[in-house]
PDB file of C-alpha atoms and ligand atoms in Angstrom:
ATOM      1  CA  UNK A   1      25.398   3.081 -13.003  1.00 47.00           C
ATOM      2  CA  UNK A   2      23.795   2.599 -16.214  1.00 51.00           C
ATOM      3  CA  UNK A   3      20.903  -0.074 -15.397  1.00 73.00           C
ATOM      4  CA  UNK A   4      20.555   0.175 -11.954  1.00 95.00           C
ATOM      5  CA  UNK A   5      16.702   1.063 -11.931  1.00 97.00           C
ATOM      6  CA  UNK A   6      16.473   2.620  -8.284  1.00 98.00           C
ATOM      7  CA  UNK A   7      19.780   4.487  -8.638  1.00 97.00           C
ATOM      8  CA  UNK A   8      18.437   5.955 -11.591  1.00 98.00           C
ATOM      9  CA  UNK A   9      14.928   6.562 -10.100  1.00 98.00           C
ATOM     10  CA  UNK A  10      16.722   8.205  -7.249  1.00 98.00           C
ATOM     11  CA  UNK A  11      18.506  10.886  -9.541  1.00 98.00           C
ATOM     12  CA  UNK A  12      15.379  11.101 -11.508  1.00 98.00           C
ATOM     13  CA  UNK A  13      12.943  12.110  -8.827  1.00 98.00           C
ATOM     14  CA  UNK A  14      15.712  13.509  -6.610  1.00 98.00           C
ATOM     15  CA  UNK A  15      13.191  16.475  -5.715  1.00 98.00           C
ATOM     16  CA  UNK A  16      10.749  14.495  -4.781  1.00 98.00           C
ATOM     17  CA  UNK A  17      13.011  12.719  -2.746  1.00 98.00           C
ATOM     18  CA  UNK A  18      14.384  15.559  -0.726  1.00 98.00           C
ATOM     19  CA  UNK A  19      10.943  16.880   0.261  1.00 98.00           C
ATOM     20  CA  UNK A  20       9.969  13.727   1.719  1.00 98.00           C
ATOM     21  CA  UNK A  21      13.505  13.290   3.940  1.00 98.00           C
ATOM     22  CA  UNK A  22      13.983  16.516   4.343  1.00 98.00           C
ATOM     23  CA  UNK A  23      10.253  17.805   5.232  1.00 98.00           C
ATOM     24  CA  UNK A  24      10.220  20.900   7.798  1.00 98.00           C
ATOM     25  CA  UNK A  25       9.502  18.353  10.435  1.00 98.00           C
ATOM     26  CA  UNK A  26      12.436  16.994  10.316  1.00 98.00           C
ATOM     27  CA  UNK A  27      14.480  19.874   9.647  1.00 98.00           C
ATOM     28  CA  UNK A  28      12.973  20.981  13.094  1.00 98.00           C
ATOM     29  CA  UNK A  29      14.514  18.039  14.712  1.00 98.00           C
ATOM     30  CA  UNK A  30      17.730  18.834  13.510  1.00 98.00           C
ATOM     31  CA  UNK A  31      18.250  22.584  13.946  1.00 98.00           C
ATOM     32  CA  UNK A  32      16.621  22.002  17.335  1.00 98.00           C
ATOM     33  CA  UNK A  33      13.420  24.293  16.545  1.00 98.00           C
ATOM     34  CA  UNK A  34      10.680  21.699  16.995  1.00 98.00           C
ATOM     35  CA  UNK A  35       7.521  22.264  18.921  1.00 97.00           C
ATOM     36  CA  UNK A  36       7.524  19.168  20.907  1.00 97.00           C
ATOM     37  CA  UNK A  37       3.394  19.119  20.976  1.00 97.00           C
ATOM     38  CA  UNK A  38       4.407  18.315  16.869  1.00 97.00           C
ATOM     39  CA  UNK A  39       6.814  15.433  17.886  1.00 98.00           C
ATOM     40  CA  UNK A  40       3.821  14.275  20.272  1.00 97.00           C
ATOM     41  CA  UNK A  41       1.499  14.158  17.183  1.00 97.00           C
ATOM     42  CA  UNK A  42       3.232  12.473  14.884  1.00 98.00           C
ATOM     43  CA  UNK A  43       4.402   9.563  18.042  1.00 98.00           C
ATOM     44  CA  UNK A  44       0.464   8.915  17.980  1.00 98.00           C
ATOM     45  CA  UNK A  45      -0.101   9.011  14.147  1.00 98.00           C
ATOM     46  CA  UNK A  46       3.087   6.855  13.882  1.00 98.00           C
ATOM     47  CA  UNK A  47       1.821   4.087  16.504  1.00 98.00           C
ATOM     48  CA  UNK A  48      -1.817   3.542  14.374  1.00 98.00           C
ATOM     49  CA  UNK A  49       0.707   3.352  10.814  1.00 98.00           C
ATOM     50  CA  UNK A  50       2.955   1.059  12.063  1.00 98.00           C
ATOM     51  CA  UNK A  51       0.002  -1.109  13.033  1.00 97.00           C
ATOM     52  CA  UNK A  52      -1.497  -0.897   9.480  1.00 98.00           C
ATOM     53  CA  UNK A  53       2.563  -1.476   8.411  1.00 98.00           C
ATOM     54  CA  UNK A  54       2.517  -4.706  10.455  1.00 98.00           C
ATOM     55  CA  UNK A  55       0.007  -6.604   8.265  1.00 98.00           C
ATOM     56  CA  UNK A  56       1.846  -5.222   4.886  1.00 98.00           C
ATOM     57  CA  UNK A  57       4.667  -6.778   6.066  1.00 98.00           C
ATOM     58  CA  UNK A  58       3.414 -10.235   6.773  1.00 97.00           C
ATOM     59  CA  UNK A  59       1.880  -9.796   3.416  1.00 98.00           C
ATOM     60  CA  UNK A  60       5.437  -9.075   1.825  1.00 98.00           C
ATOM     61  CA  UNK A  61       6.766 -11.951   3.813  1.00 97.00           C
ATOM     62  CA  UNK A  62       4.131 -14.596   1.696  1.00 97.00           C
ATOM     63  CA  UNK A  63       4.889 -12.878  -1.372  1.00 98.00           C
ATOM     64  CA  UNK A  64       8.502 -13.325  -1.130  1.00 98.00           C
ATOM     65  CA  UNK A  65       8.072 -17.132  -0.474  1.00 97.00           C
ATOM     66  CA  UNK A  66       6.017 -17.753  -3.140  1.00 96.00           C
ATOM     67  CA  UNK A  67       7.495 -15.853  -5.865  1.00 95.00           C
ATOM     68  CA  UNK A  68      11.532 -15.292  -4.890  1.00 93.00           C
ATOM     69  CA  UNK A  69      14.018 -16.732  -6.606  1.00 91.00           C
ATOM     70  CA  UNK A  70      16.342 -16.135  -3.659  1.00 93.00           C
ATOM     71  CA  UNK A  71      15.736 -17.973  -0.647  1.00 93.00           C
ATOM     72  CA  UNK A  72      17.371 -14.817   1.746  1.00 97.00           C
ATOM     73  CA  UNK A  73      15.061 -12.543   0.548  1.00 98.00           C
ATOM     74  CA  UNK A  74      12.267 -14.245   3.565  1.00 98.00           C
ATOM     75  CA  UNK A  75      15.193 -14.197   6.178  1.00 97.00           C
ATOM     76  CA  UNK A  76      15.598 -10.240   5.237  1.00 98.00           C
ATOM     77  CA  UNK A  77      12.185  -9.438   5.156  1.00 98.00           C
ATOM     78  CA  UNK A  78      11.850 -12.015   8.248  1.00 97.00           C
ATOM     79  CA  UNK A  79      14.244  -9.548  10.336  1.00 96.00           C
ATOM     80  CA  UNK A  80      12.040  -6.461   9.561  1.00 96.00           C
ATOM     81  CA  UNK A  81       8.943  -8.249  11.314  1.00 96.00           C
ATOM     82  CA  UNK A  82      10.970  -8.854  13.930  1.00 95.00           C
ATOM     83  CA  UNK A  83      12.360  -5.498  14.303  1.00 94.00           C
ATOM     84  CA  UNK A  84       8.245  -4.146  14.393  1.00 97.00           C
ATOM     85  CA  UNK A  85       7.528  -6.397  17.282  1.00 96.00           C
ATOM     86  CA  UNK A  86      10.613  -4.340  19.353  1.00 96.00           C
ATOM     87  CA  UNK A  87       9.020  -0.964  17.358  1.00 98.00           C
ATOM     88  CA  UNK A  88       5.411  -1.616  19.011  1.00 98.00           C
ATOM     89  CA  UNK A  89       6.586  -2.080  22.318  1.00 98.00           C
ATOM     90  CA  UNK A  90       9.031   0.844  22.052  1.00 98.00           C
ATOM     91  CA  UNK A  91       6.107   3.205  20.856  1.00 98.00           C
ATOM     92  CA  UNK A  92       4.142   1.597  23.934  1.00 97.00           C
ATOM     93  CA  UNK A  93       6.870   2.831  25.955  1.00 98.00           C
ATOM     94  CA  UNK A  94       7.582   6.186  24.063  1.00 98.00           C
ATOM     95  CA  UNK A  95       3.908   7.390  24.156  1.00 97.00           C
ATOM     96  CA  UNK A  96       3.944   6.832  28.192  1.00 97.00           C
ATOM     97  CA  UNK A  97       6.828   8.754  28.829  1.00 97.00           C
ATOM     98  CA  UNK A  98       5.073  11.873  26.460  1.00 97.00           C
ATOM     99  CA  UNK A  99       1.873  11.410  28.232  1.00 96.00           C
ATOM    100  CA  UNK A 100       0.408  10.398  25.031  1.00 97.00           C
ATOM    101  CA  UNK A 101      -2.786   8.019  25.282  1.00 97.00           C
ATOM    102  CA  UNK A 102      -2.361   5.539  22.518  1.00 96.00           C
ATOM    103  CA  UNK A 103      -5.930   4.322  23.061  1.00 94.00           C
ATOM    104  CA  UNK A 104      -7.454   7.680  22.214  1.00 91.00           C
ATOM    105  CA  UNK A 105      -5.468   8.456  18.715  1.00 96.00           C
ATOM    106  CA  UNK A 106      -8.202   9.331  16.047  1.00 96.00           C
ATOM    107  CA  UNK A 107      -6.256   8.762  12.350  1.00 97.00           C
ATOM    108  CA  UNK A 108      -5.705  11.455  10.609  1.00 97.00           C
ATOM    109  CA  UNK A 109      -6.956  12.053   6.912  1.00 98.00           C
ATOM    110  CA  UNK A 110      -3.498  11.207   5.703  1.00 98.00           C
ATOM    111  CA  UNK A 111      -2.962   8.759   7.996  1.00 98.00           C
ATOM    112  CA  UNK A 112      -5.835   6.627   6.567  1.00 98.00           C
ATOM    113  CA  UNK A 113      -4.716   7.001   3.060  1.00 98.00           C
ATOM    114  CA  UNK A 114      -1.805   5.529   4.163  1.00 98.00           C
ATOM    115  CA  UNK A 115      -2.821   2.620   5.296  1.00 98.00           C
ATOM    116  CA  UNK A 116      -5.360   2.052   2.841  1.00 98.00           C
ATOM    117  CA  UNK A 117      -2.668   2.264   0.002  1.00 98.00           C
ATOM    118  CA  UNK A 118      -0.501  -0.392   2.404  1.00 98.00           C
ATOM    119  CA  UNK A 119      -4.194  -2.006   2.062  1.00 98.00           C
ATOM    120  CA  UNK A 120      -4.386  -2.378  -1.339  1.00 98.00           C
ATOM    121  CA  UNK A 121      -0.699  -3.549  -1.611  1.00 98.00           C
ATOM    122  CA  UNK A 122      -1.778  -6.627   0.732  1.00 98.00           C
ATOM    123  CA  UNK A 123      -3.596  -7.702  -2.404  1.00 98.00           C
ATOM    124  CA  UNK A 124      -2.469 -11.241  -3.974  1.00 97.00           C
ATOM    125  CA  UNK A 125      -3.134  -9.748  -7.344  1.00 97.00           C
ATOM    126  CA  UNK A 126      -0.173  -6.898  -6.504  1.00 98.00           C
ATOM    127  CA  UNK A 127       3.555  -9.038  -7.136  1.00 98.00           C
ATOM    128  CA  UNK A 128       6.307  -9.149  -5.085  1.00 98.00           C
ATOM    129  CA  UNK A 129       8.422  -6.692  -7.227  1.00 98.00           C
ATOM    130  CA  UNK A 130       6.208  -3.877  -6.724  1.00 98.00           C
ATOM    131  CA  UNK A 131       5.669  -4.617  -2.886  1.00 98.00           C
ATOM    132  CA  UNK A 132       9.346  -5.350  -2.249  1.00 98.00           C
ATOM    133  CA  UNK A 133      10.184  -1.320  -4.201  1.00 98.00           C
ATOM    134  CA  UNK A 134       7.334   0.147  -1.844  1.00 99.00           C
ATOM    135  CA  UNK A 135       8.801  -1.843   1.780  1.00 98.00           C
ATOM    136  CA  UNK A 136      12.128  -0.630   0.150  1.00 98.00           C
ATOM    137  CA  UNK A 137      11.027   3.562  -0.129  1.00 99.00           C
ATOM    138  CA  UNK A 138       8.911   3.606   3.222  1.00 98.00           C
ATOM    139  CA  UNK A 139      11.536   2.211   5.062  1.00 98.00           C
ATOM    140  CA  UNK A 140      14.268   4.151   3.349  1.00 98.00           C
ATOM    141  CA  UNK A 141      12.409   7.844   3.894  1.00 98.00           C
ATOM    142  CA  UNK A 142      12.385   7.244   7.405  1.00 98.00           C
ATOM    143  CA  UNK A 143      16.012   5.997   7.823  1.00 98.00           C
ATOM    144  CA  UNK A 144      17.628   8.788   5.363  1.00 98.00           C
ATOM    145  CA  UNK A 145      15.497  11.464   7.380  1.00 98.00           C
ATOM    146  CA  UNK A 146      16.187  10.593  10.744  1.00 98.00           C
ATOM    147  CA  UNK A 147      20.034  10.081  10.080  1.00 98.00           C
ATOM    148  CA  UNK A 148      20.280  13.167   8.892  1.00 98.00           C
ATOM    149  CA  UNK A 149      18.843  14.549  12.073  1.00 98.00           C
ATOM    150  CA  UNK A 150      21.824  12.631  13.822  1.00 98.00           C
ATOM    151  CA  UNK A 151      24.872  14.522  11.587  1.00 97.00           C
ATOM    152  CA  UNK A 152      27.642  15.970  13.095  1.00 97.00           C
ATOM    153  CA  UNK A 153      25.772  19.132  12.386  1.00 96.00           C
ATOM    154  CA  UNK A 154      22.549  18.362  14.299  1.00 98.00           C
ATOM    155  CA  UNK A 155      21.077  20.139  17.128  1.00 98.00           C
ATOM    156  CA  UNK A 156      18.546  17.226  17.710  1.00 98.00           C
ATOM    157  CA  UNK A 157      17.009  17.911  21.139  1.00 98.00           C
ATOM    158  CA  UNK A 158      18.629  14.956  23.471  1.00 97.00           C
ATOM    159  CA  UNK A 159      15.151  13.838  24.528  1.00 97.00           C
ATOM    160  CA  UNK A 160      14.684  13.168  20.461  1.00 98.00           C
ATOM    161  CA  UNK A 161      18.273  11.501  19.638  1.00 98.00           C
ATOM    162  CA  UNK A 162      16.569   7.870  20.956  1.00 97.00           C
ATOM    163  CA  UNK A 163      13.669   8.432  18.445  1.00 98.00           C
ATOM    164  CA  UNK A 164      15.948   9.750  15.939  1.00 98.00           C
ATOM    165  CA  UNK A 165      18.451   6.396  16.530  1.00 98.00           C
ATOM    166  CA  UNK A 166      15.622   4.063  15.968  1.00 98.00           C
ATOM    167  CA  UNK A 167      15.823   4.649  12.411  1.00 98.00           C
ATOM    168  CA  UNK A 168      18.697   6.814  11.262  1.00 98.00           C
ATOM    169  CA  UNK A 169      21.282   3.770  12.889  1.00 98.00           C
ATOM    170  CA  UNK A 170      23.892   2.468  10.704  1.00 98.00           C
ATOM    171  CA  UNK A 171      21.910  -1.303  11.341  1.00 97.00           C
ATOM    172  CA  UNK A 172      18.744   0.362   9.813  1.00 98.00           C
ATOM    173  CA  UNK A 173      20.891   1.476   7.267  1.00 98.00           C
ATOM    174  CA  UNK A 174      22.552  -1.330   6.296  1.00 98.00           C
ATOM    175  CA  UNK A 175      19.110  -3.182   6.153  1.00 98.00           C
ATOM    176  CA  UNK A 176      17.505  -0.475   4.233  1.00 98.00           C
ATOM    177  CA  UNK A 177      20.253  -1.492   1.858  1.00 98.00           C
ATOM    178  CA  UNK A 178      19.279  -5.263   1.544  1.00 98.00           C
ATOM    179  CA  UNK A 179      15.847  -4.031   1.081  1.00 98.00           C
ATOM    180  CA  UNK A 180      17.584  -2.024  -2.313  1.00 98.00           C
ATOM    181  CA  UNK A 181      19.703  -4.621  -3.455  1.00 98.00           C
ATOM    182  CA  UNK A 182      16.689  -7.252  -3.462  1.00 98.00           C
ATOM    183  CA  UNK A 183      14.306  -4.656  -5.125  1.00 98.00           C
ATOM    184  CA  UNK A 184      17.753  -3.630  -7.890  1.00 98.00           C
ATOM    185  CA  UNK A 185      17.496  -7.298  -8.466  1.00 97.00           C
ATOM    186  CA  UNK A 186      13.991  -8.069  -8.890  1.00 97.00           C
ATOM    187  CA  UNK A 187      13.714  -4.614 -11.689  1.00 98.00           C
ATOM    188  CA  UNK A 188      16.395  -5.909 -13.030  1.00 97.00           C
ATOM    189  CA  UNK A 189      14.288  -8.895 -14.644  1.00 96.00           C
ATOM    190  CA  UNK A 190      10.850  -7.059 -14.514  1.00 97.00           C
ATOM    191  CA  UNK A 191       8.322  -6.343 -17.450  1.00 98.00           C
ATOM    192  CA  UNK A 192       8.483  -2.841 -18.607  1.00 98.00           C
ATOM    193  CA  UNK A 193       4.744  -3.278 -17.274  1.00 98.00           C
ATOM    194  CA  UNK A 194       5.838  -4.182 -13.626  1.00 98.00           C
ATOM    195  CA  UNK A 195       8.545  -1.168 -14.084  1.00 98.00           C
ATOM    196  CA  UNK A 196       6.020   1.221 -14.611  1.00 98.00           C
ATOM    197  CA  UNK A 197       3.886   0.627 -11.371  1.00 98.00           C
ATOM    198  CA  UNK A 198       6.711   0.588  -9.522  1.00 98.00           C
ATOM    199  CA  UNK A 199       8.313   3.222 -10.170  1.00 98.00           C
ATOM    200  CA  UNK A 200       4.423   4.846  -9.879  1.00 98.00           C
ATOM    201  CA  UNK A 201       4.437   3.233  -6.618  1.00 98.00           C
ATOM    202  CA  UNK A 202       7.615   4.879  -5.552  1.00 98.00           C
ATOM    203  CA  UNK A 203       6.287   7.947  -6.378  1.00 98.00           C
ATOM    204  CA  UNK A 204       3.069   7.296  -4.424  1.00 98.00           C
ATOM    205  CA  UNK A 205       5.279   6.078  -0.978  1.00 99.00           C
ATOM    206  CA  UNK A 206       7.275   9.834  -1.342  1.00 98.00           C
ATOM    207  CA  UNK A 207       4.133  11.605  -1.243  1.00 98.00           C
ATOM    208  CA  UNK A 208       2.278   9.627   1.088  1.00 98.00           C
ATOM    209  CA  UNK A 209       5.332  10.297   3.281  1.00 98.00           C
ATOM    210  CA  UNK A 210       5.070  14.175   2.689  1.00 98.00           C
ATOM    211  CA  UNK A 211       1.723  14.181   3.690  1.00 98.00           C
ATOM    212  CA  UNK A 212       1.877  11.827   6.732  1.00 98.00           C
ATOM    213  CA  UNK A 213       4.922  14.603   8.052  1.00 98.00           C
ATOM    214  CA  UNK A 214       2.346  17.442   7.295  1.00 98.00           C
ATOM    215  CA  UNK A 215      -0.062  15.475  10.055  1.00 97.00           C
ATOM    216  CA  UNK A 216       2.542  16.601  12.295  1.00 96.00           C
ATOM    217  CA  UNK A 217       1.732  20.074  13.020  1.00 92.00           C
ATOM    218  CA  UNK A 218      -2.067  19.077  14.045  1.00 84.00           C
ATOM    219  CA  UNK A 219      -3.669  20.789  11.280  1.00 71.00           C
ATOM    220  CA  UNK A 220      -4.252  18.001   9.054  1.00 59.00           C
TER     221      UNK A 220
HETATM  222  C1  NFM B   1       4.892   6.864   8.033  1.00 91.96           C
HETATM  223  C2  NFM B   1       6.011   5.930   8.301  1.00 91.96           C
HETATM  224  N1  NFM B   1       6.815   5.562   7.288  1.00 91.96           N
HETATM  225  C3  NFM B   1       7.844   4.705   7.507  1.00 91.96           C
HETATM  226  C4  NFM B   1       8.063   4.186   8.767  1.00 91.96           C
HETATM  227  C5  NFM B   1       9.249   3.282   8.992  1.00 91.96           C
HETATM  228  N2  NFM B   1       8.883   1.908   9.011  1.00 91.96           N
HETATM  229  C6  NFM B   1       8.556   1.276  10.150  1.00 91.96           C
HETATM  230  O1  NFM B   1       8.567   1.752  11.246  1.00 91.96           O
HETATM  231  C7  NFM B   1       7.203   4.588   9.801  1.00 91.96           C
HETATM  232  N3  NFM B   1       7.353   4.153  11.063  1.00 91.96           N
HETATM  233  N4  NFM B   1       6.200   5.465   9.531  1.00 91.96           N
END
């Protein structure tokens, strides 16, 4: 649809978009083929992001007060810090049952950018449009590329369908949705100025994500 700014984003940068949610990682997962020392890697990495993630979102959750024009953006956004509280505990859980010691886990080069781009987000001086188009993309790579490891299709190791459920559900999805229609909204009224960074910021979240799925195989 003609004006839709993500929609068009989406067919713009659709390459872009397929290497991030369908990396080799996850196209391990679903043809069955993964080294499970690989799925062990990225558990750890994943714990120390979602960490770094937690603050963003808190950050998010001010920004949306103070600048939304739409009081149900805060309950959406509210839900997603609630959802990292039951993510924490469930990595807690995970890493145990992999015999992976979450104390030990030294971030990884691309790990670290990460979190200090989620850093610089946290910044009052960054607005709510950009941050809300950035929550939007980092949550949306992970739920597009683990549903896809739970198609019809899919040879997802059974000890990996849990993992793979945590964000490839049709719940995720749905709230992955909210997350678009509040970010559709917000472009919709932006400056070409605001636009442009985040669309750049878009960008930035897809290849972030590439990288942080590279981590995987230990090499760095
Ligand atoms: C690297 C990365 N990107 C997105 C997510 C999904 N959001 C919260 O869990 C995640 N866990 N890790």
């Amino acid at each position: 649809m003609e004006g839709d700014i993500i929609e068009t984003w989406l067919r713009k940068h659709r390459f872009s978009y397929i290497g991030a949610t369908r990396h080799p990682f996850i196209l391990s997962i679903h043809d069955g083929s993964i080294d499970l020392n690989n799925f062990k890697n990225w558990l750890g990495q994943d714990y120390v992001f979602v960490r770094a993630f937690v603050p963003f979102v808190a950050s998010l959750l001010i920004k949306a007060w103070k600048e939304s024009d739409d009081n149900s953006d805060v309950d959406v956004i509210l839900g997603g810090v609630a959802s990292l509280s039951d993510e924490i505990a469930w990595f807690k859980n995970e890493s145990s049952k992999w015999d992976v010691a979450l104390a030990n886990i030294v971030p990884q080069n691309a790990n670290q950018e990460y979190c200090r781009f989620l850093e610089g987000l946290i910044d009052p001086d960054v607005g709510y449009t950009v941050a809300i188009t950035a929550f939007w993309a980092i949550e949306t790579v992970y739920h597009d590329s683990y549903a896809h490891c739970l198609d019809d299709d899919s040879r997802t190791p059974e000890e990996l369908r849990e993992t793979c459920k945590r964000w490839g559900n049709d719940d995720f999805g749905q709230y992955c949705q909210s997350l678009q229609s509040i970010a559709t909204r917000r472009l919709a009224k932006a400056s070409n100025d605001v636009i442009a960074k985040a669309e750049a910021v878009f960008l930035q979240v897809l290849e972030l994500e590439v990288d942080f799925w590279n981590m995987s195989n230990g090499k760095n």
